[in-house]
mmCIF file of C-alpha atoms in Angstrom:
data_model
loop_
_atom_site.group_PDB
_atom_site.id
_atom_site.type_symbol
_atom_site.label_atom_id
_atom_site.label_comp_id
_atom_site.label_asym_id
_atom_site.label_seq_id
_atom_site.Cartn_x
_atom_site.Cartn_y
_atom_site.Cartn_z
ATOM 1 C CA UNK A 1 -0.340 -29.158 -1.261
ATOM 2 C CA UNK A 2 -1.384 -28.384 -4.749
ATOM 3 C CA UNK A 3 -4.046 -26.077 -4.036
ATOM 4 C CA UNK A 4 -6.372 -24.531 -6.665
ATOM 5 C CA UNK A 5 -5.615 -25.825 -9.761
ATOM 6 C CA UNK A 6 -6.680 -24.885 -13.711
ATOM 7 C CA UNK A 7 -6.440 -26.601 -17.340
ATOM 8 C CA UNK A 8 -5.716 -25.794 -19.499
ATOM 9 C CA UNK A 9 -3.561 -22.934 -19.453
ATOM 10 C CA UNK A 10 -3.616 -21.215 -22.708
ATOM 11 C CA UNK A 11 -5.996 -22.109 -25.163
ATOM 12 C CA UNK A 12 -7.035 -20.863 -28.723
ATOM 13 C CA UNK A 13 -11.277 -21.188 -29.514
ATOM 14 C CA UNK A 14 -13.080 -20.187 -33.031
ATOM 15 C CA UNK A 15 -15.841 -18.538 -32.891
ATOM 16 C CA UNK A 16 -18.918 -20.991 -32.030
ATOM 17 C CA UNK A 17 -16.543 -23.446 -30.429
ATOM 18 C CA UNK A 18 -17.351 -24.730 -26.953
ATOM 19 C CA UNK A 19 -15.174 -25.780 -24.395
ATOM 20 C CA UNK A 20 -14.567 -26.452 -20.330
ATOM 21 C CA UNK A 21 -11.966 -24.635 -18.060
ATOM 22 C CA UNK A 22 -11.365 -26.993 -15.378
ATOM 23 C CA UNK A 23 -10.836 -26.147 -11.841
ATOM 24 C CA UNK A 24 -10.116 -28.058 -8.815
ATOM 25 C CA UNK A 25 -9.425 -27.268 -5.095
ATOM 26 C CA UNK A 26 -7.471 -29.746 -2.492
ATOM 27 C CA UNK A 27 -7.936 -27.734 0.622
ATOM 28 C CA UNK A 28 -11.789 -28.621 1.261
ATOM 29 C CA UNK A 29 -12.879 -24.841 0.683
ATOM 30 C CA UNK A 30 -16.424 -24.684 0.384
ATOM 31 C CA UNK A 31 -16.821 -21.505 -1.236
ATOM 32 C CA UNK A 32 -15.480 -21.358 -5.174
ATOM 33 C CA UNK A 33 -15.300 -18.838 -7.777
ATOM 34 C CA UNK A 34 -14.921 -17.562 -11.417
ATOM 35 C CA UNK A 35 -13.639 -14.143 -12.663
ATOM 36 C CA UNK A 36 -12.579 -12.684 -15.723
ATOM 37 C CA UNK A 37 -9.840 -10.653 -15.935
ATOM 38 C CA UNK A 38 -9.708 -8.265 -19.181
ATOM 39 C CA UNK A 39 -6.145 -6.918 -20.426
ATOM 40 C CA UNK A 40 -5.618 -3.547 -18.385
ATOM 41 C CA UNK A 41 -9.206 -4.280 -15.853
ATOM 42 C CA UNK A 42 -9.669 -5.733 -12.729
ATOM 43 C CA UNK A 43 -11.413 -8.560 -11.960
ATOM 44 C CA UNK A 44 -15.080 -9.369 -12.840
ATOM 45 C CA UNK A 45 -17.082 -12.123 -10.930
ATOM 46 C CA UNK A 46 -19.142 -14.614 -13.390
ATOM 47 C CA UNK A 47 -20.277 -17.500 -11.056
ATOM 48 C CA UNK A 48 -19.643 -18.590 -7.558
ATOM 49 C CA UNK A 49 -20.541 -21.552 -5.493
ATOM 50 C CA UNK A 50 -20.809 -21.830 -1.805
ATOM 51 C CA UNK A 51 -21.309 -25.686 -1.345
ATOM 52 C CA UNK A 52 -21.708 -28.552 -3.891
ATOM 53 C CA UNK A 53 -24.914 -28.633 -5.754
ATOM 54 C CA UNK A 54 -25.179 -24.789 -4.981
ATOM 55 C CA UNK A 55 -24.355 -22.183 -7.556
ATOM 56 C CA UNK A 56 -25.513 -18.452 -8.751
ATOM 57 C CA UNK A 57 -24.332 -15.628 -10.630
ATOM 58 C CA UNK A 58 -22.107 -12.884 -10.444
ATOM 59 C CA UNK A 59 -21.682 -9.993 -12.249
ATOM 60 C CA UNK A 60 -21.002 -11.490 -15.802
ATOM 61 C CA UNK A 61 -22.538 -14.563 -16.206
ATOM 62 C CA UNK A 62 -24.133 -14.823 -19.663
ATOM 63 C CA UNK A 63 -22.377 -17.206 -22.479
ATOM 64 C CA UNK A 64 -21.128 -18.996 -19.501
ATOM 65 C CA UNK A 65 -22.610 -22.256 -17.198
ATOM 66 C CA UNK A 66 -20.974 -23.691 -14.381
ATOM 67 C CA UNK A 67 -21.943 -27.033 -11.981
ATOM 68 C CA UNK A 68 -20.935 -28.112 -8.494
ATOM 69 C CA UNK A 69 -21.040 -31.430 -8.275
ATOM 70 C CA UNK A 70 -18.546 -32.173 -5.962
ATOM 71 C CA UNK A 71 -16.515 -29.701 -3.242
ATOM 72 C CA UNK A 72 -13.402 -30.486 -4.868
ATOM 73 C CA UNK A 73 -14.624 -29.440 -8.406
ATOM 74 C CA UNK A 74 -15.997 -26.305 -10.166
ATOM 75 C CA UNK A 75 -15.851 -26.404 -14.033
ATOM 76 C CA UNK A 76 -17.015 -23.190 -16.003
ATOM 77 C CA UNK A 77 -18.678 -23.966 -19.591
ATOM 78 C CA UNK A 78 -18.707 -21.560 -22.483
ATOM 79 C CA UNK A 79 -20.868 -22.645 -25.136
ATOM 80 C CA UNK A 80 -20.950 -21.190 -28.462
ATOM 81 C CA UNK A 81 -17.351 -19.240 -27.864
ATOM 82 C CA UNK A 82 -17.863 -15.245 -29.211
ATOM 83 C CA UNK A 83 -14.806 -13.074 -29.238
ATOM 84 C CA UNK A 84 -15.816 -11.385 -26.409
ATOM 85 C CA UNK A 85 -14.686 -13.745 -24.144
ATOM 86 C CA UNK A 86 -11.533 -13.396 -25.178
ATOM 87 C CA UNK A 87 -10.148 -12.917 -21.333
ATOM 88 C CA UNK A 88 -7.557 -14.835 -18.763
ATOM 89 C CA UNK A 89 -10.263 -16.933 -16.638
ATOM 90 C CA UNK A 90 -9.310 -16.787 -12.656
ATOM 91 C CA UNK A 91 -10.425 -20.079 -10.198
ATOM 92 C CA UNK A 92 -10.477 -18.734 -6.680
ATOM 93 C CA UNK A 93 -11.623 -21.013 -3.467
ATOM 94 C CA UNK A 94 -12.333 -19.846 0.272
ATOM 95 C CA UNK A 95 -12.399 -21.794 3.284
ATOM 96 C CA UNK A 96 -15.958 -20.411 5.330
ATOM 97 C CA UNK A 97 -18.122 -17.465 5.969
ATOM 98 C CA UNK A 98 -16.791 -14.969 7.551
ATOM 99 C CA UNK A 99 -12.875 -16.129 6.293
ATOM 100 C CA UNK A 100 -12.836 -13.851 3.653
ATOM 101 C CA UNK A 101 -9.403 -14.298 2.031
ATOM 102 C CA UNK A 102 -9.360 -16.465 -1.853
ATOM 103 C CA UNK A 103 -7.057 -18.641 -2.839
ATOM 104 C CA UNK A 104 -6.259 -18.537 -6.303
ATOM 105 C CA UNK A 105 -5.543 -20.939 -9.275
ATOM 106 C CA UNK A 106 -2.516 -19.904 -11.987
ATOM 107 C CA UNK A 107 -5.077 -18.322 -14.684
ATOM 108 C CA UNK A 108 -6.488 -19.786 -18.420
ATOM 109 C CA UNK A 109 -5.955 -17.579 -20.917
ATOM 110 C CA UNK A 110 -8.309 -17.637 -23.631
ATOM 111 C CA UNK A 111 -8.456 -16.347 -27.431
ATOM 112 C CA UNK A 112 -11.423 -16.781 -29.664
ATOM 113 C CA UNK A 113 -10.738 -15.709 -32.794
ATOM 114 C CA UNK B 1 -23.785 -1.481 -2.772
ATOM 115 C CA UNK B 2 -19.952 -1.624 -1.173
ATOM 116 C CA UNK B 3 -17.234 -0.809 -3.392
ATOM 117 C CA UNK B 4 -13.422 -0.479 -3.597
ATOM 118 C CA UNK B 5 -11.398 2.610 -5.282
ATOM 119 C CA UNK B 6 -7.949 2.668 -5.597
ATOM 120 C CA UNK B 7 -5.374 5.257 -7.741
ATOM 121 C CA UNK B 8 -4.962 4.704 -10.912
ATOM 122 C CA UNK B 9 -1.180 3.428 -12.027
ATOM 123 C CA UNK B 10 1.034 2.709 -13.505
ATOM 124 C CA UNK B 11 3.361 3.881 -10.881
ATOM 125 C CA UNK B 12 6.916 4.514 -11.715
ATOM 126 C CA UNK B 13 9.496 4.269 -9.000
ATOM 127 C CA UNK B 14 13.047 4.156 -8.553
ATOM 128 C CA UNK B 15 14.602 0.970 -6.526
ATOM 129 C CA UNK B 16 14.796 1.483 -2.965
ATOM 130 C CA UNK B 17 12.157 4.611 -3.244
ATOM 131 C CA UNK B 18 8.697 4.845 -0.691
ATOM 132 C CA UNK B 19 5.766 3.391 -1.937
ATOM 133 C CA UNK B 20 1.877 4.307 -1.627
ATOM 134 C CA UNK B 21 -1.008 2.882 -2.821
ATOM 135 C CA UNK B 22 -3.982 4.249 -1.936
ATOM 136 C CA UNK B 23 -6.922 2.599 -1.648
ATOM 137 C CA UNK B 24 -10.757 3.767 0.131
ATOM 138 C CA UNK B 25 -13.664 1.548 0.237
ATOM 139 C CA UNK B 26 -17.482 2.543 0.736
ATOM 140 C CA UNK B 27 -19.420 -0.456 3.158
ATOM 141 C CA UNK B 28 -22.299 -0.994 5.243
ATOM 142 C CA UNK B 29 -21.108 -2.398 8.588
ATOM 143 C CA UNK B 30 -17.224 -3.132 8.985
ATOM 144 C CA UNK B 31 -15.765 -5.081 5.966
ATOM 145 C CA UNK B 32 -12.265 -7.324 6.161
ATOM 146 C CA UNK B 33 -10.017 -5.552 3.825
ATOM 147 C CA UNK B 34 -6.981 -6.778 1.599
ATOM 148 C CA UNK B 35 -4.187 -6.347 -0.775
ATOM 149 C CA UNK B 36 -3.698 -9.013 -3.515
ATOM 150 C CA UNK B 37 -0.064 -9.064 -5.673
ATOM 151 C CA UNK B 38 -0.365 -10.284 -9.023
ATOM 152 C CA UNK B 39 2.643 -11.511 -10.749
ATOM 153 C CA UNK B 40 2.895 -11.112 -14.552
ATOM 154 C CA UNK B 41 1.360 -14.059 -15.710
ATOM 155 C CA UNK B 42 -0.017 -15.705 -12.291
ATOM 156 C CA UNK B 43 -2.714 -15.500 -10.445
ATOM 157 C CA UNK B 44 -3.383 -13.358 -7.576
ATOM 158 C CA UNK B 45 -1.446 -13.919 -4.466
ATOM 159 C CA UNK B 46 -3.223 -12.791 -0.777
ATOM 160 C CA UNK B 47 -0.435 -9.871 0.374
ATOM 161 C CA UNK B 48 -1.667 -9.241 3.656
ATOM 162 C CA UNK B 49 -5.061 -8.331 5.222
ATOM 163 C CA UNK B 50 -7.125 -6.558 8.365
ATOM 164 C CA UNK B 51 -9.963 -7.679 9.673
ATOM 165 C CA UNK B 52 -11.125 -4.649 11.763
ATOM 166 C CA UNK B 53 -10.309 -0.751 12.999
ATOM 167 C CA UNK B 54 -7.321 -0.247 13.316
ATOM 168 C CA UNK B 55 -5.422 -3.369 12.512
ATOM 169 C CA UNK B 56 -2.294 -3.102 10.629
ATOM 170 C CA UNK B 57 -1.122 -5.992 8.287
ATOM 171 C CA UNK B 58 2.000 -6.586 6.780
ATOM 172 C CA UNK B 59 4.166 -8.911 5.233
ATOM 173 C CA UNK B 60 6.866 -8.599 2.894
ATOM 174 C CA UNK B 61 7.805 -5.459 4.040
ATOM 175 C CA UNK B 62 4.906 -3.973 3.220
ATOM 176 C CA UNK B 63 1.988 -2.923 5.239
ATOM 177 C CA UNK B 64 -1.885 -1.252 5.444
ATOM 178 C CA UNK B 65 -3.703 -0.238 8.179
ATOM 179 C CA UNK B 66 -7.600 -0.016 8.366
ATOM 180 C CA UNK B 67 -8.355 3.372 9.374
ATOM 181 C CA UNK B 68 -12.436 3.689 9.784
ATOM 182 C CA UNK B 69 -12.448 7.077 10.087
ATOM 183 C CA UNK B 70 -11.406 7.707 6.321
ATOM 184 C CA UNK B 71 -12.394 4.294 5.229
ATOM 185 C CA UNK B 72 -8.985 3.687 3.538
ATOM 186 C CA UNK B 73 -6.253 0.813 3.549
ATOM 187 C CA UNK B 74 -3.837 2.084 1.709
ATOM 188 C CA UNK B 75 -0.411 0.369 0.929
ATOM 189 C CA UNK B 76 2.988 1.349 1.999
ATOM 190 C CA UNK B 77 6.689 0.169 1.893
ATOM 191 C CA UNK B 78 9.584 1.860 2.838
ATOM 192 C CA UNK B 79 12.363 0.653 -0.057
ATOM 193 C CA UNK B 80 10.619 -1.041 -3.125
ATOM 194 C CA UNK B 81 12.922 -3.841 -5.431
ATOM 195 C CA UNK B 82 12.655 -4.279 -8.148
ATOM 196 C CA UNK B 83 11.018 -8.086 -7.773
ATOM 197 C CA UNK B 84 8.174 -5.694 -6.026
ATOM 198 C CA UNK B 85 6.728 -4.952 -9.597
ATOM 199 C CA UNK B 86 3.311 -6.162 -9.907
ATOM 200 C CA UNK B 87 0.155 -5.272 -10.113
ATOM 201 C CA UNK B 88 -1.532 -4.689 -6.684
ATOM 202 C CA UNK B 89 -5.453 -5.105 -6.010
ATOM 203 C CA UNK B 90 -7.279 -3.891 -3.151
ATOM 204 C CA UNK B 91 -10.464 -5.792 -2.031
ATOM 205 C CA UNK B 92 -13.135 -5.609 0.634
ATOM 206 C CA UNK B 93 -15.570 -8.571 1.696
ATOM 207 C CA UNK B 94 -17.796 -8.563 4.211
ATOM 208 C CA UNK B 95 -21.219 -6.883 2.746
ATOM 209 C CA UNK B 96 -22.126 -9.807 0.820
ATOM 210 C CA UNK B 97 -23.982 -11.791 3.003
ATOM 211 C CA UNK B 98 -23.320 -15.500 3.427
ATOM 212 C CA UNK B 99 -21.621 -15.617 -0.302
ATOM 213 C CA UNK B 100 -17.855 -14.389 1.134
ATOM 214 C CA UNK B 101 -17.954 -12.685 -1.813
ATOM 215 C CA UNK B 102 -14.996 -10.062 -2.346
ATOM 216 C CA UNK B 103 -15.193 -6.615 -3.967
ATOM 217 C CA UNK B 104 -11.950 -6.068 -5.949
ATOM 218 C CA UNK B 105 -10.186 -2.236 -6.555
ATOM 219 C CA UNK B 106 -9.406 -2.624 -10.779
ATOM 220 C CA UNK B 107 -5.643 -2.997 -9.926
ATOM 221 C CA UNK B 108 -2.126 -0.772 -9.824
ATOM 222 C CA UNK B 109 0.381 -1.531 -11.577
ATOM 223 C CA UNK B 110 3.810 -1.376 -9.852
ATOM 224 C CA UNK B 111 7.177 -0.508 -11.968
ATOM 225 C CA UNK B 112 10.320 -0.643 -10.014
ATOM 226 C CA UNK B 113 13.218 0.371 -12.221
ATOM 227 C CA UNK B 114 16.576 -0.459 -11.334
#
């Protein structure tokens, strides 16, 4: 039982650059999420999704898209890579309202420089 | 809107020392409440949880209770190792509708010295 997984794990972006963090989830959650965790801060919420086809924002969305196309899958897009989102990147799943508890992927830490 | 405080680390302990972390939350209605443990470099890792007044979790030795009356869930264990150092997130979800959306503490880190 893999769980929630991420690619890459480290990766290095110049400034402009664009690139997709991958994130996939084997234990038919509906609910899936993105954070951002800064060095030293807790966690900030960019997108979430609670069902394919269905997503919104969360706290920190801009310079970021995400899509939903399946309930396994939940990719996050950065286009046009700034140094400010220079971060580790967080994956997190949950099962159904009211079961509150995330499951969460290993973590993609990312440098633009 | 609901929100989660919790102290402000690092903390420094000794092996085999008490531990508390405290943590209060501020919610409309009666929130589940939780402690994540985050590894240096993983991701976070569910610790144990409560899902109304009064319930206690616990698991690895450590435990939280959800008191209502001073809205708090904070974390204990009687004898930290040094394998407990981490940093420790507490999170409340519940006010957020139909989005299961949690609301995360910004983390404690946990040094156990040997």
């Amino acid at each position: 039982n893999a769980g929630v997984t991420q690619t890459p794990k480290f990766r290095i972006l110049k400034i402009g650059q664009s690139m997709t963090l991958q994130c996939t989830q084997d234990m038919n959650h509906n609910y899936m999420y993105w954070y951002r965790q800064d060095p030293g801060m807790g966690l900030k919420l960019i997108y979430y999704s609670v069902g394919a086809g269905i997503t919104d924002k969360g706290e920190v969305p801009n310079g970021y898209n995400v899509s939903r196309s399946t309930t396994e899958d939940f990719p996050l897009r950065l286009e046009l890579a700034a140094p400010s989102q220079t971060s580790v990147y967080f994956c997190a799943s949950a099962h159904r309202v009211g079961a509150y508890e995330q499951y969460f992927g290993p973590g993609t830490r990312l440098t633009v420089t | 809107g609901n929100s989660v405080t919790q102290m402000e680390g690092p903390v420094t302990l000794s092996e085999e020392a008490f531990l508390t972390i405290n943590c209060t939350y501020t919610a409309t209605g009666y929130p589940s409440l939780f402690w994540y443990v985050q590894y240096p470099g993983e991701g976070l890792q569910l610790l144990l949880k409560a899902t109304k007044a009064d319930d206690k979790g616990s698991n690895k030795g450590f435990e939280a209770t959800y008191r209502k009356e001073t809205t708090s869930f904070h974390l204990e264990k009687g004898s930290v190792q040094v394998s407990d150092s981490a940093v420790y997130f507490c999170a409340s979800g519940g006010g957020g509708g139909a989005t299961n959306k949690l609301i995360f503490g910004t983390g404690t880190l946990l040094a156990v010295q040997p």
